[in-house]
Amino acid sequence: MMATIADWAAVGCLLVGALLSFAAGVGLIRFPDLLSRMHTAAKPQVLGLLLILVGIGIRLAPEPRVGVLVLIALFQILTVPVASHIAARAAYRTGRIRRDLISVDELQAELDSAEAAAQPDPGPGRN
Amino acid sequence: MTSMIVRAPLHWLAAQLPTVLWLTTMWVLLWGDLAIGTIIAGAVVASLCYAAARLPVIPVRLRFRPLRVLRLASAIGLDLLTSSVRVAFHVLWRPRQVRGAIVEVPMRTDSDFLLAMTSSALSLVTGSVVIELNRSEGVVYVHGLPIESERAVARLRRQARTTEELFAHAFGTSEDIAKFEHEAEGTDRKEER
């Protein structure tokens, strides 16, 4: 009985995880600019992978190799936000964003005033 | 970050112990069995790596409050779920018309660790990717996804600040929290004006 419940839970996790990963993949193609693509890479992708790992973990449960799954999940959570931050930052700094898709941009105003303050020094003022 | 002054060998050993323990744990997890031999081999490899890489000892000033951490984890988990579903929805429903906004969020903590944790967590919670972090002034710039109105901007800012608050209370030292409360009062007053 317990085994059946665990199996169904595993199936559910795997299916939902696969769906979310699929949505993330489709998002990479369908979203128009890099900043919104970073959202799909950072959120549904992470949750999708986590759910798939949980699904596998339930099936493997008593095995000690579940530890590897925990490590994968941990490093995914630690690295993906940093990666999406760096990609978004580089895109913004090199001007590869679609202005028409951004309704409010408080960073541009800040960078402009920083540049005006550091006039003799060319380039984007500070880090 | 301040450079570490090594006072005594014992002090240095105590400071590197957590890293070595963590590396050993990872080694054991990767091997997938908890035999004594694996643990010893892991400890040896970890110490060798540590010594060879000459990793700096970074003084970690954090506290760990289990209940608050639990609350933080559940809040982030729930947020990750809703934001994933929301982004997935926008993928399927008119993705080319989704407009975002880049919002300035002043942070109230002054701890490097808390800032780093908060900004990476912000990428996982509803509708935001951190684009830029101004360390000297403690301001992060967050890109929010489905944002059309001023109200959505305010909501994003509020959410970023809630995340920060959760982190400060979960991991901050009492000093950090005192500073945080102080700053929070100041910014709240500024907002009211």
PDB file of C-alpha atoms in Angstrom:
ATOM      1  CA  MET A   1       0.000   0.000   0.000  1.00  0.00           C
ATOM      2  CA  MET A   2       2.696   2.458   1.045  1.00  0.00           C
ATOM      3  CA  ALA A   3       4.750   1.468  -1.949  1.00  0.00           C
ATOM      4  CA  THR A   4       1.867   2.252  -4.290  1.00  0.00           C
ATOM      5  CA  ILE A   5       1.392   5.697  -2.760  1.00  0.00           C
ATOM      6  CA  ALA A   6       5.121   6.395  -3.054  1.00  0.00           C
ATOM      7  CA  ASP A   7       5.076   5.253  -6.670  1.00  0.00           C
ATOM      8  CA  TRP A   8       2.194   7.554  -7.519  1.00  0.00           C
ATOM      9  CA  ALA A   9       3.873  10.448  -5.749  1.00  0.00           C
ATOM     10  CA  ALA A  10       7.036   9.767  -7.732  1.00  0.00           C
ATOM     11  CA  VAL A  11       5.065   9.645 -10.974  1.00  0.00           C
ATOM     12  CA  GLY A  12       3.362  12.935 -10.115  1.00  0.00           C
ATOM     13  CA  CYS A  13       6.655  14.653  -9.314  1.00  0.00           C
ATOM     14  CA  LEU A  14       8.298  13.369 -12.485  1.00  0.00           C
ATOM     15  CA  LEU A  15       5.378  14.432 -14.674  1.00  0.00           C
ATOM     16  CA  VAL A  16       5.002  17.920 -13.194  1.00  0.00           C
ATOM     17  CA  GLY A  17       8.773  18.369 -13.245  1.00  0.00           C
ATOM     18  CA  ALA A  18       8.942  17.327 -16.883  1.00  0.00           C
ATOM     19  CA  LEU A  19       6.089  19.712 -17.739  1.00  0.00           C
ATOM     20  CA  LEU A  20       7.828  22.634 -16.028  1.00  0.00           C
ATOM     21  CA  SER A  21      11.134  21.841 -17.727  1.00  0.00           C
ATOM     22  CA  PHE A  22       9.295  21.685 -21.023  1.00  0.00           C
ATOM     23  CA  ALA A  23       7.687  25.062 -20.352  1.00  0.00           C
ATOM     24  CA  ALA A  24      11.124  26.476 -19.549  1.00  0.00           C
ATOM     25  CA  GLY A  25      12.490  25.158 -22.832  1.00  0.00           C
ATOM     26  CA  VAL A  26       9.579  26.561 -24.823  1.00  0.00           C
ATOM     27  CA  GLY A  27      10.006  29.865 -22.986  1.00  0.00           C
ATOM     28  CA  LEU A  28      13.590  30.147 -24.147  1.00  0.00           C
ATOM     29  CA  ILE A  29      12.309  30.127 -27.714  1.00  0.00           C
ATOM     30  CA  ARG A  30       9.105  32.057 -27.363  1.00  0.00           C
ATOM     31  CA  PHE A  31      10.074  34.927 -25.106  1.00  0.00           C
ATOM     32  CA  PRO A  32      11.254  37.916 -27.127  1.00  0.00           C
ATOM     33  CA  ASP A  33      14.288  39.130 -25.199  1.00  0.00           C
ATOM     34  CA  LEU A  34      17.084  37.944 -22.983  1.00  0.00           C
ATOM     35  CA  LEU A  35      15.799  39.366 -19.720  1.00  0.00           C
ATOM     36  CA  SER A  36      12.525  37.491 -19.924  1.00  0.00           C
ATOM     37  CA  ARG A  37      14.326  34.350 -21.093  1.00  0.00           C
ATOM     38  CA  MET A  38      16.399  34.526 -17.928  1.00  0.00           C
ATOM     39  CA  HIS A  39      13.160  34.212 -15.964  1.00  0.00           C
ATOM     40  CA  THR A  40      12.318  30.886 -17.560  1.00  0.00           C
ATOM     41  CA  ALA A  41      15.869  29.686 -17.011  1.00  0.00           C
ATOM     42  CA  ALA A  42      15.799  30.702 -13.367  1.00  0.00           C
ATOM     43  CA  LYS A  43      12.384  29.569 -12.174  1.00  0.00           C
ATOM     44  CA  PRO A  44      10.411  26.813 -13.942  1.00  0.00           C
ATOM     45  CA  GLN A  45      13.670  25.146 -14.902  1.00  0.00           C
ATOM     46  CA  VAL A  46      14.914  24.969 -11.298  1.00  0.00           C
ATOM     47  CA  LEU A  47      11.591  23.802  -9.909  1.00  0.00           C
ATOM     48  CA  GLY A  48      11.207  21.290 -12.748  1.00  0.00           C
ATOM     49  CA  LEU A  49      14.591  19.785 -12.049  1.00  0.00           C
ATOM     50  CA  LEU A  50      13.934  19.733  -8.296  1.00  0.00           C
ATOM     51  CA  LEU A  51      10.667  17.869  -8.830  1.00  0.00           C
ATOM     52  CA  ILE A  52      12.332  15.349 -11.139  1.00  0.00           C
ATOM     53  CA  LEU A  53      15.040  14.794  -8.528  1.00  0.00           C
ATOM     54  CA  VAL A  54      12.396  14.308  -5.822  1.00  0.00           C
ATOM     55  CA  GLY A  55      10.613  11.825  -8.074  1.00  0.00           C
ATOM     56  CA  ILE A  56      13.796   9.844  -8.644  1.00  0.00           C
ATOM     57  CA  GLY A  57      14.631  10.124  -4.952  1.00  0.00           C
ATOM     58  CA  ILE A  58      11.316   8.575  -3.925  1.00  0.00           C
ATOM     59  CA  ARG A  59      11.951   5.612  -6.175  1.00  0.00           C
ATOM     60  CA  LEU A  60      15.548   5.179  -4.993  1.00  0.00           C
ATOM     61  CA  ALA A  61      14.742   6.006  -1.371  1.00  0.00           C
ATOM     62  CA  PRO A  62      16.670   3.519   0.764  1.00  0.00           C
ATOM     63  CA  GLU A  63      19.710   3.710  -1.498  1.00  0.00           C
ATOM     64  CA  PRO A  64      22.594   5.872  -0.260  1.00  0.00           C
ATOM     65  CA  ARG A  65      22.955   7.294  -3.753  1.00  0.00           C
ATOM     66  CA  VAL A  66      20.093   9.686  -2.972  1.00  0.00           C
ATOM     67  CA  GLY A  67      22.861  11.909  -1.583  1.00  0.00           C
ATOM     68  CA  VAL A  68      24.022  12.655  -5.115  1.00  0.00           C
ATOM     69  CA  LEU A  69      20.542  13.927  -5.951  1.00  0.00           C
ATOM     70  CA  VAL A  70      20.687  16.220  -2.938  1.00  0.00           C
ATOM     71  CA  LEU A  71      24.013  17.579  -4.155  1.00  0.00           C
ATOM     72  CA  ILE A  72      22.614  18.193  -7.640  1.00  0.00           C
ATOM     73  CA  ALA A  73      19.654  20.076  -6.187  1.00  0.00           C
ATOM     74  CA  LEU A  74      21.866  22.118  -3.890  1.00  0.00           C
ATOM     75  CA  PHE A  75      24.272  23.196  -6.594  1.00  0.00           C
ATOM     76  CA  GLN A  76      21.456  23.940  -8.981  1.00  0.00           C
ATOM     77  CA  ILE A  77      19.889  26.285  -6.433  1.00  0.00           C
ATOM     78  CA  LEU A  78      23.245  27.889  -5.691  1.00  0.00           C
ATOM     79  CA  THR A  79      24.471  28.403  -9.248  1.00  0.00           C
ATOM     80  CA  VAL A  80      21.440  29.151 -11.411  1.00  0.00           C
ATOM     81  CA  PRO A  81      20.583  32.521  -9.821  1.00  0.00           C
ATOM     82  CA  VAL A  82      24.192  33.634 -10.162  1.00  0.00           C
ATOM     83  CA  ALA A  83      24.327  32.559 -13.789  1.00  0.00           C
ATOM     84  CA  SER A  84      21.104  34.346 -14.678  1.00  0.00           C
ATOM     85  CA  HIS A  85      22.257  37.430 -12.809  1.00  0.00           C
ATOM     86  CA  ILE A  86      25.543  37.540 -14.728  1.00  0.00           C
ATOM     87  CA  ALA A  87      23.875  36.959 -18.092  1.00  0.00           C
ATOM     88  CA  ALA A  88      21.275  39.637 -17.404  1.00  0.00           C
ATOM     89  CA  ARG A  89      23.885  42.091 -16.207  1.00  0.00           C
ATOM     90  CA  ALA A  90      26.114  41.567 -19.237  1.00  0.00           C
ATOM     91  CA  ALA A  91      23.131  41.936 -21.545  1.00  0.00           C
ATOM     92  CA  TYR A  92      22.081  45.143 -19.872  1.00  0.00           C
ATOM     93  CA  ARG A  93      25.551  46.651 -19.883  1.00  0.00           C
ATOM     94  CA  THR A  94      26.110  45.902 -23.567  1.00  0.00           C
ATOM     95  CA  GLY A  95      22.723  47.274 -24.524  1.00  0.00           C
ATOM     96  CA  ARG A  96      21.289  44.000 -25.738  1.00  0.00           C
ATOM     97  CA  ILE A  97      17.872  44.507 -24.262  1.00  0.00           C
ATOM     98  CA  ARG A  98      14.601  45.467 -25.874  1.00  0.00           C
ATOM     99  CA  ARG A  99      13.664  48.903 -24.584  1.00  0.00           C
ATOM    100  CA  ASP A 100      10.106  48.569 -25.858  1.00  0.00           C
ATOM    101  CA  LEU A 101       9.553  45.624 -23.526  1.00  0.00           C
ATOM    102  CA  ILE A 102      10.547  47.503 -20.390  1.00  0.00           C
ATOM    103  CA  SER A 103       7.923  49.778 -18.953  1.00  0.00           C
ATOM    104  CA  VAL A 104       9.951  51.277 -16.091  1.00  0.00           C
ATOM    105  CA  ASP A 105      13.743  51.409 -15.962  1.00  0.00           C
ATOM    106  CA  GLU A 106      15.139  52.862 -12.769  1.00  0.00           C
ATOM    107  CA  LEU A 107      18.644  51.563 -13.452  1.00  0.00           C
ATOM    108  CA  GLN A 108      19.130  53.674 -16.583  1.00  0.00           C
ATOM    109  CA  ALA A 109      18.437  56.898 -14.709  1.00  0.00           C
ATOM    110  CA  GLU A 110      20.901  55.867 -12.017  1.00  0.00           C
ATOM    111  CA  LEU A 111      23.624  55.013 -14.550  1.00  0.00           C
ATOM    112  CA  ASP A 112      23.068  58.287 -16.397  1.00  0.00           C
ATOM    113  CA  SER A 113      23.509  60.368 -13.277  1.00  0.00           C
ATOM    114  CA  ALA A 114      26.575  58.334 -12.266  1.00  0.00           C
ATOM    115  CA  GLU A 115      28.091  58.980 -15.678  1.00  0.00           C
ATOM    116  CA  ALA A 116      27.324  62.673 -15.483  1.00  0.00           C
ATOM    117  CA  ALA A 117      28.989  62.844 -12.079  1.00  0.00           C
ATOM    118  CA  ALA A 118      32.123  61.131 -13.372  1.00  0.00           C
ATOM    119  CA  GLN A 119      32.332  63.140 -16.564  1.00  0.00           C
ATOM    120  CA  PRO A 120      36.119  63.173 -17.255  1.00  0.00           C
ATOM    121  CA  ASP A 121      36.253  59.441 -16.681  1.00  0.00           C
ATOM    122  CA  PRO A 122      34.679  57.692 -19.678  1.00  0.00           C
ATOM    123  CA  GLY A 123      32.837  54.419 -19.313  1.00  0.00           C
ATOM    124  CA  PRO A 124      30.146  53.249 -16.981  1.00  0.00           C
ATOM    125  CA  GLY A 125      31.210  55.086 -13.840  1.00  0.00           C
ATOM    126  CA  ARG A 126      31.334  52.321 -11.297  1.00  0.00           C
ATOM    127  CA  ASN A 127      30.609  48.784 -10.541  1.00  0.00           C
TER     128      ASN A 127
ATOM    129  CA  MET B   1      35.956  41.673   2.466  1.00  0.00           C
ATOM    130  CA  THR B   2      38.674  42.085   5.060  1.00  0.00           C
ATOM    131  CA  SER B   3      41.773  40.008   4.631  1.00  0.00           C
ATOM    132  CA  MET B   4      42.303  37.421   7.273  1.00  0.00           C
ATOM    133  CA  ILE B   5      45.099  37.814   9.750  1.00  0.00           C
ATOM    134  CA  VAL B   6      46.257  34.442  10.969  1.00  0.00           C
ATOM    135  CA  ARG B   7      46.741  34.766  14.684  1.00  0.00           C
ATOM    136  CA  ALA B   8      47.588  31.254  15.727  1.00  0.00           C
ATOM    137  CA  PRO B   9      47.755  27.879  13.985  1.00  0.00           C
ATOM    138  CA  LEU B  10      44.988  26.561  16.199  1.00  0.00           C
ATOM    139  CA  HIS B  11      42.734  29.435  15.271  1.00  0.00           C
ATOM    140  CA  TRP B  12      43.460  28.820  11.601  1.00  0.00           C
ATOM    141  CA  LEU B  13      42.671  25.131  11.975  1.00  0.00           C
ATOM    142  CA  ALA B  14      39.360  25.880  13.660  1.00  0.00           C
ATOM    143  CA  ALA B  15      38.476  28.308  10.905  1.00  0.00           C
ATOM    144  CA  GLN B  16      39.132  25.840   8.085  1.00  0.00           C
ATOM    145  CA  LEU B  17      37.437  22.909   9.770  1.00  0.00           C
ATOM    146  CA  PRO B  18      33.911  23.642   8.471  1.00  0.00           C
ATOM    147  CA  THR B  19      35.119  23.779   4.874  1.00  0.00           C
ATOM    148  CA  VAL B  20      37.046  20.536   5.216  1.00  0.00           C
ATOM    149  CA  LEU B  21      34.030  18.887   6.846  1.00  0.00           C
ATOM    150  CA  TRP B  22      31.792  20.057   4.036  1.00  0.00           C
ATOM    151  CA  LEU B  23      34.216  18.815   1.363  1.00  0.00           C
ATOM    152  CA  THR B  24      34.405  15.463   3.135  1.00  0.00           C
ATOM    153  CA  THR B  25      30.603  15.237   3.286  1.00  0.00           C
ATOM    154  CA  MET B  26      30.425  15.940  -0.423  1.00  0.00           C
ATOM    155  CA  TRP B  27      33.025  13.264  -1.136  1.00  0.00           C
ATOM    156  CA  VAL B  28      31.072  10.695   0.880  1.00  0.00           C
ATOM    157  CA  LEU B  29      27.813  11.670  -0.821  1.00  0.00           C
ATOM    158  CA  LEU B  30      29.398  11.314  -4.247  1.00  0.00           C
ATOM    159  CA  TRP B  31      30.773   7.882  -3.410  1.00  0.00           C
ATOM    160  CA  GLY B  32      27.404   6.946  -2.032  1.00  0.00           C
ATOM    161  CA  ASP B  33      28.524   4.746   0.837  1.00  0.00           C
ATOM    162  CA  LEU B  34      29.305   5.508   4.422  1.00  0.00           C
ATOM    163  CA  ALA B  35      32.313   3.251   4.939  1.00  0.00           C
ATOM    164  CA  ILE B  36      35.069   4.327   7.310  1.00  0.00           C
ATOM    165  CA  GLY B  37      37.606   4.118   4.476  1.00  0.00           C
ATOM    166  CA  THR B  38      35.617   6.505   2.300  1.00  0.00           C
ATOM    167  CA  ILE B  39      35.340   9.011   5.120  1.00  0.00           C
ATOM    168  CA  ILE B  40      39.057   8.904   5.878  1.00  0.00           C
ATOM    169  CA  ALA B  41      39.969   9.161   2.202  1.00  0.00           C
ATOM    170  CA  GLY B  42      37.553  12.072   1.850  1.00  0.00           C
ATOM    171  CA  ALA B  43      39.051  13.900   4.805  1.00  0.00           C
ATOM    172  CA  VAL B  44      42.553  13.401   3.397  1.00  0.00           C
ATOM    173  CA  VAL B  45      41.583  14.600  -0.085  1.00  0.00           C
ATOM    174  CA  ALA B  46      39.698  17.566   1.364  1.00  0.00           C
ATOM    175  CA  SER B  47      42.637  18.657   3.525  1.00  0.00           C
ATOM    176  CA  LEU B  48      45.045  18.230   0.613  1.00  0.00           C
ATOM    177  CA  CYS B  49      42.803  20.298  -1.675  1.00  0.00           C
ATOM    178  CA  TYR B  50      42.454  22.928   0.990  1.00  0.00           C
ATOM    179  CA  ALA B  51      46.178  23.116   1.546  1.00  0.00           C
ATOM    180  CA  ALA B  52      47.044  23.067  -2.162  1.00  0.00           C
ATOM    181  CA  ALA B  53      44.532  25.713  -3.158  1.00  0.00           C
ATOM    182  CA  ARG B  54      45.485  27.970  -0.227  1.00  0.00           C
ATOM    183  CA  LEU B  55      41.886  29.049   0.122  1.00  0.00           C
ATOM    184  CA  PRO B  56      41.517  32.161   2.198  1.00  0.00           C
ATOM    185  CA  VAL B  57      39.702  31.837   5.496  1.00  0.00           C
ATOM    186  CA  ILE B  58      36.686  34.083   5.312  1.00  0.00           C
ATOM    187  CA  PRO B  59      35.269  35.075   8.662  1.00  0.00           C
ATOM    188  CA  VAL B  60      31.607  34.157   8.375  1.00  0.00           C
ATOM    189  CA  ARG B  61      29.454  36.377  10.523  1.00  0.00           C
ATOM    190  CA  LEU B  62      26.137  34.624  10.431  1.00  0.00           C
ATOM    191  CA  ARG B  63      23.756  33.164  12.921  1.00  0.00           C
ATOM    192  CA  PHE B  64      21.441  30.279  12.288  1.00  0.00           C
ATOM    193  CA  ARG B  65      17.896  30.433  13.666  1.00  0.00           C
ATOM    194  CA  PRO B  66      16.200  27.130  12.824  1.00  0.00           C
ATOM    195  CA  LEU B  67      12.596  28.308  13.097  1.00  0.00           C
ATOM    196  CA  ARG B  68      13.204  31.416  11.047  1.00  0.00           C
ATOM    197  CA  VAL B  69      15.134  29.384   8.476  1.00  0.00           C
ATOM    198  CA  LEU B  70      12.208  27.011   8.220  1.00  0.00           C
ATOM    199  CA  ARG B  71       9.895  29.942   7.647  1.00  0.00           C
ATOM    200  CA  LEU B  72      12.247  31.369   5.048  1.00  0.00           C
ATOM    201  CA  ALA B  73      12.534  28.027   3.261  1.00  0.00           C
ATOM    202  CA  SER B  74       8.780  27.545   3.113  1.00  0.00           C
ATOM    203  CA  ALA B  75       8.242  31.116   1.917  1.00  0.00           C
ATOM    204  CA  ILE B  76      10.810  30.691  -0.842  1.00  0.00           C
ATOM    205  CA  GLY B  77       9.493  27.260  -1.770  1.00  0.00           C
ATOM    206  CA  LEU B  78       5.968  28.583  -2.093  1.00  0.00           C
ATOM    207  CA  ASP B  79       7.195  31.571  -4.058  1.00  0.00           C
ATOM    208  CA  LEU B  80       9.247  29.377  -6.366  1.00  0.00           C
ATOM    209  CA  LEU B  81       6.129  27.325  -7.035  1.00  0.00           C
ATOM    210  CA  THR B  82       3.854  30.286  -7.810  1.00  0.00           C
ATOM    211  CA  SER B  83       6.461  32.085  -9.886  1.00  0.00           C
ATOM    212  CA  SER B  84       7.278  28.949 -11.881  1.00  0.00           C
ATOM    213  CA  VAL B  85       3.625  28.426 -12.666  1.00  0.00           C
ATOM    214  CA  ARG B  86       3.246  32.091 -13.552  1.00  0.00           C
ATOM    215  CA  VAL B  87       6.241  32.141 -15.880  1.00  0.00           C
ATOM    216  CA  ALA B  88       5.103  28.867 -17.433  1.00  0.00           C
ATOM    217  CA  PHE B  89       1.697  30.459 -18.008  1.00  0.00           C
ATOM    218  CA  HIS B  90       3.249  33.455 -19.748  1.00  0.00           C
ATOM    219  CA  VAL B  91       5.279  31.120 -21.921  1.00  0.00           C
ATOM    220  CA  LEU B  92       2.079  29.669 -23.292  1.00  0.00           C
ATOM    221  CA  TRP B  93      -0.073  32.788 -23.273  1.00  0.00           C
ATOM    222  CA  ARG B  94       1.153  35.654 -25.493  1.00  0.00           C
ATOM    223  CA  PRO B  95       4.834  35.584 -24.580  1.00  0.00           C
ATOM    224  CA  ARG B  96       5.650  38.346 -27.049  1.00  0.00           C
ATOM    225  CA  GLN B  97       3.521  40.887 -25.246  1.00  0.00           C
ATOM    226  CA  VAL B  98       4.875  40.399 -21.754  1.00  0.00           C
ATOM    227  CA  ARG B  99       6.450  43.594 -20.540  1.00  0.00           C
ATOM    228  CA  GLY B 100       8.830  43.870 -17.625  1.00  0.00           C
ATOM    229  CA  ALA B 101      10.381  46.623 -15.587  1.00  0.00           C
ATOM    230  CA  ILE B 102      13.697  47.296 -13.904  1.00  0.00           C
ATOM    231  CA  VAL B 103      13.068  48.385 -10.368  1.00  0.00           C
ATOM    232  CA  GLU B 104      15.437  49.880  -7.845  1.00  0.00           C
ATOM    233  CA  VAL B 105      15.216  48.248  -4.420  1.00  0.00           C
ATOM    234  CA  PRO B 106      17.218  49.793  -1.602  1.00  0.00           C
ATOM    235  CA  MET B 107      18.438  47.106   0.772  1.00  0.00           C
ATOM    236  CA  ARG B 108      18.523  47.630   4.481  1.00  0.00           C
ATOM    237  CA  THR B 109      21.180  45.138   5.476  1.00  0.00           C
ATOM    238  CA  ASP B 110      24.843  45.929   5.333  1.00  0.00           C
ATOM    239  CA  SER B 111      26.189  42.387   5.623  1.00  0.00           C
ATOM    240  CA  ASP B 112      27.918  40.967   2.531  1.00  0.00           C
ATOM    241  CA  PHE B 113      26.568  37.513   3.219  1.00  0.00           C
ATOM    242  CA  LEU B 114      22.990  38.615   3.685  1.00  0.00           C
ATOM    243  CA  LEU B 115      23.123  40.736   0.529  1.00  0.00           C
ATOM    244  CA  ALA B 116      24.554  37.886  -1.525  1.00  0.00           C
ATOM    245  CA  MET B 117      21.980  35.406  -0.227  1.00  0.00           C
ATOM    246  CA  THR B 118      19.086  37.785  -0.723  1.00  0.00           C
ATOM    247  CA  SER B 119      20.031  38.743  -4.246  1.00  0.00           C
ATOM    248  CA  SER B 120      20.480  35.180  -5.396  1.00  0.00           C
ATOM    249  CA  ALA B 121      17.215  34.152  -3.763  1.00  0.00           C
ATOM    250  CA  LEU B 122      15.447  37.000  -5.538  1.00  0.00           C
ATOM    251  CA  SER B 123      16.033  35.235  -8.854  1.00  0.00           C
ATOM    252  CA  LEU B 124      14.015  32.307  -7.587  1.00  0.00           C
ATOM    253  CA  VAL B 125      11.029  34.200  -6.247  1.00  0.00           C
ATOM    254  CA  THR B 126       8.134  35.692  -8.088  1.00  0.00           C
ATOM    255  CA  GLY B 127       8.951  37.637 -11.192  1.00  0.00           C
ATOM    256  CA  SER B 128      12.449  38.884 -10.628  1.00  0.00           C
ATOM    257  CA  VAL B 129      16.016  38.557 -11.820  1.00  0.00           C
ATOM    258  CA  VAL B 130      18.660  40.723 -10.203  1.00  0.00           C
ATOM    259  CA  ILE B 131      20.529  42.707 -12.849  1.00  0.00           C
ATOM    260  CA  GLU B 132      22.780  44.997 -10.943  1.00  0.00           C
ATOM    261  CA  LEU B 133      23.975  45.332  -7.391  1.00  0.00           C
ATOM    262  CA  ASN B 134      25.395  48.569  -6.123  1.00  0.00           C
ATOM    263  CA  ARG B 135      27.350  47.454  -3.086  1.00  0.00           C
ATOM    264  CA  SER B 136      28.484  50.828  -1.767  1.00  0.00           C
ATOM    265  CA  GLU B 137      24.953  52.152  -1.547  1.00  0.00           C
ATOM    266  CA  GLY B 138      23.303  48.801  -0.912  1.00  0.00           C
ATOM    267  CA  VAL B 139      20.863  48.953  -3.810  1.00  0.00           C
ATOM    268  CA  VAL B 140      19.828  46.077  -6.045  1.00  0.00           C
ATOM    269  CA  TYR B 141      18.202  46.496  -9.433  1.00  0.00           C
ATOM    270  CA  VAL B 142      15.646  43.830 -10.125  1.00  0.00           C
ATOM    271  CA  HIS B 143      13.990  42.934 -13.400  1.00  0.00           C
ATOM    272  CA  GLY B 144      10.397  41.953 -12.819  1.00  0.00           C
ATOM    273  CA  LEU B 145       8.464  40.083 -15.453  1.00  0.00           C
ATOM    274  CA  PRO B 146       4.781  40.724 -15.840  1.00  0.00           C
ATOM    275  CA  ILE B 147       4.810  44.382 -14.864  1.00  0.00           C
ATOM    276  CA  GLU B 148       2.455  46.826 -16.510  1.00  0.00           C
ATOM    277  CA  SER B 149       1.487  49.293 -13.808  1.00  0.00           C
ATOM    278  CA  GLU B 150       2.902  51.293 -10.954  1.00  0.00           C
ATOM    279  CA  ARG B 151       1.127  48.969  -8.582  1.00  0.00           C
ATOM    280  CA  ALA B 152       3.026  45.994  -9.897  1.00  0.00           C
ATOM    281  CA  VAL B 153       6.276  47.904  -9.426  1.00  0.00           C
ATOM    282  CA  ALA B 154       5.359  48.606  -5.822  1.00  0.00           C
ATOM    283  CA  ARG B 155       4.438  44.963  -5.325  1.00  0.00           C
ATOM    284  CA  LEU B 156       7.780  43.781  -6.699  1.00  0.00           C
ATOM    285  CA  ARG B 157       9.644  46.193  -4.440  1.00  0.00           C
ATOM    286  CA  ARG B 158       7.641  45.084  -1.429  1.00  0.00           C
ATOM    287  CA  GLN B 159       8.324  41.457  -2.214  1.00  0.00           C
ATOM    288  CA  ALA B 160      12.056  41.985  -2.582  1.00  0.00           C
ATOM    289  CA  ARG B 161      12.087  43.709   0.784  1.00  0.00           C
ATOM    290  CA  THR B 162      10.105  40.917   2.413  1.00  0.00           C
ATOM    291  CA  THR B 163      12.650  38.407   1.115  1.00  0.00           C
ATOM    292  CA  GLU B 164      15.437  40.516   2.542  1.00  0.00           C
ATOM    293  CA  GLU B 165      13.675  40.725   5.882  1.00  0.00           C
ATOM    294  CA  LEU B 166      13.232  36.950   6.024  1.00  0.00           C
ATOM    295  CA  PHE B 167      16.927  36.426   5.304  1.00  0.00           C
ATOM    296  CA  ALA B 168      18.036  39.006   7.840  1.00  0.00           C
ATOM    297  CA  HIS B 169      15.992  37.345  10.544  1.00  0.00           C
ATOM    298  CA  ALA B 170      17.025  33.825   9.582  1.00  0.00           C
ATOM    299  CA  PHE B 171      20.779  34.298   9.265  1.00  0.00           C
ATOM    300  CA  GLY B 172      21.710  37.732  10.563  1.00  0.00           C
ATOM    301  CA  THR B 173      23.612  38.231  13.777  1.00  0.00           C
ATOM    302  CA  SER B 174      21.794  40.206  16.452  1.00  0.00           C
ATOM    303  CA  GLU B 175      23.932  43.156  15.378  1.00  0.00           C
ATOM    304  CA  ASP B 176      22.724  42.788  11.787  1.00  0.00           C
ATOM    305  CA  ILE B 177      19.121  42.638  12.922  1.00  0.00           C
ATOM    306  CA  ALA B 178      19.455  45.708  15.106  1.00  0.00           C
ATOM    307  CA  LYS B 179      20.957  47.609  12.177  1.00  0.00           C
ATOM    308  CA  PHE B 180      18.283  46.257   9.887  1.00  0.00           C
ATOM    309  CA  GLU B 181      15.462  47.420  12.156  1.00  0.00           C
ATOM    310  CA  HIS B 182      17.076  50.813  12.460  1.00  0.00           C
ATOM    311  CA  GLU B 183      17.437  51.193   8.684  1.00  0.00           C
ATOM    312  CA  ALA B 184      13.940  49.855   8.121  1.00  0.00           C
ATOM    313  CA  GLU B 185      12.468  52.573  10.309  1.00  0.00           C
ATOM    314  CA  GLY B 186      14.403  55.172   8.365  1.00  0.00           C
ATOM    315  CA  THR B 187      13.297  53.970   4.928  1.00  0.00           C
ATOM    316  CA  ASP B 188       9.696  53.504   6.021  1.00  0.00           C
ATOM    317  CA  ARG B 189       9.596  57.100   7.096  1.00  0.00           C
ATOM    318  CA  LYS B 190      11.110  58.133   3.789  1.00  0.00           C
ATOM    319  CA  GLU B 191       8.416  56.236   1.939  1.00  0.00           C
ATOM    320  CA  GLU B 192       5.626  57.851   3.902  1.00  0.00           C
ATOM    321  CA  ARG B 193       6.753  61.311   2.931  1.00  0.00           C
TER     322      ARG B 193
END
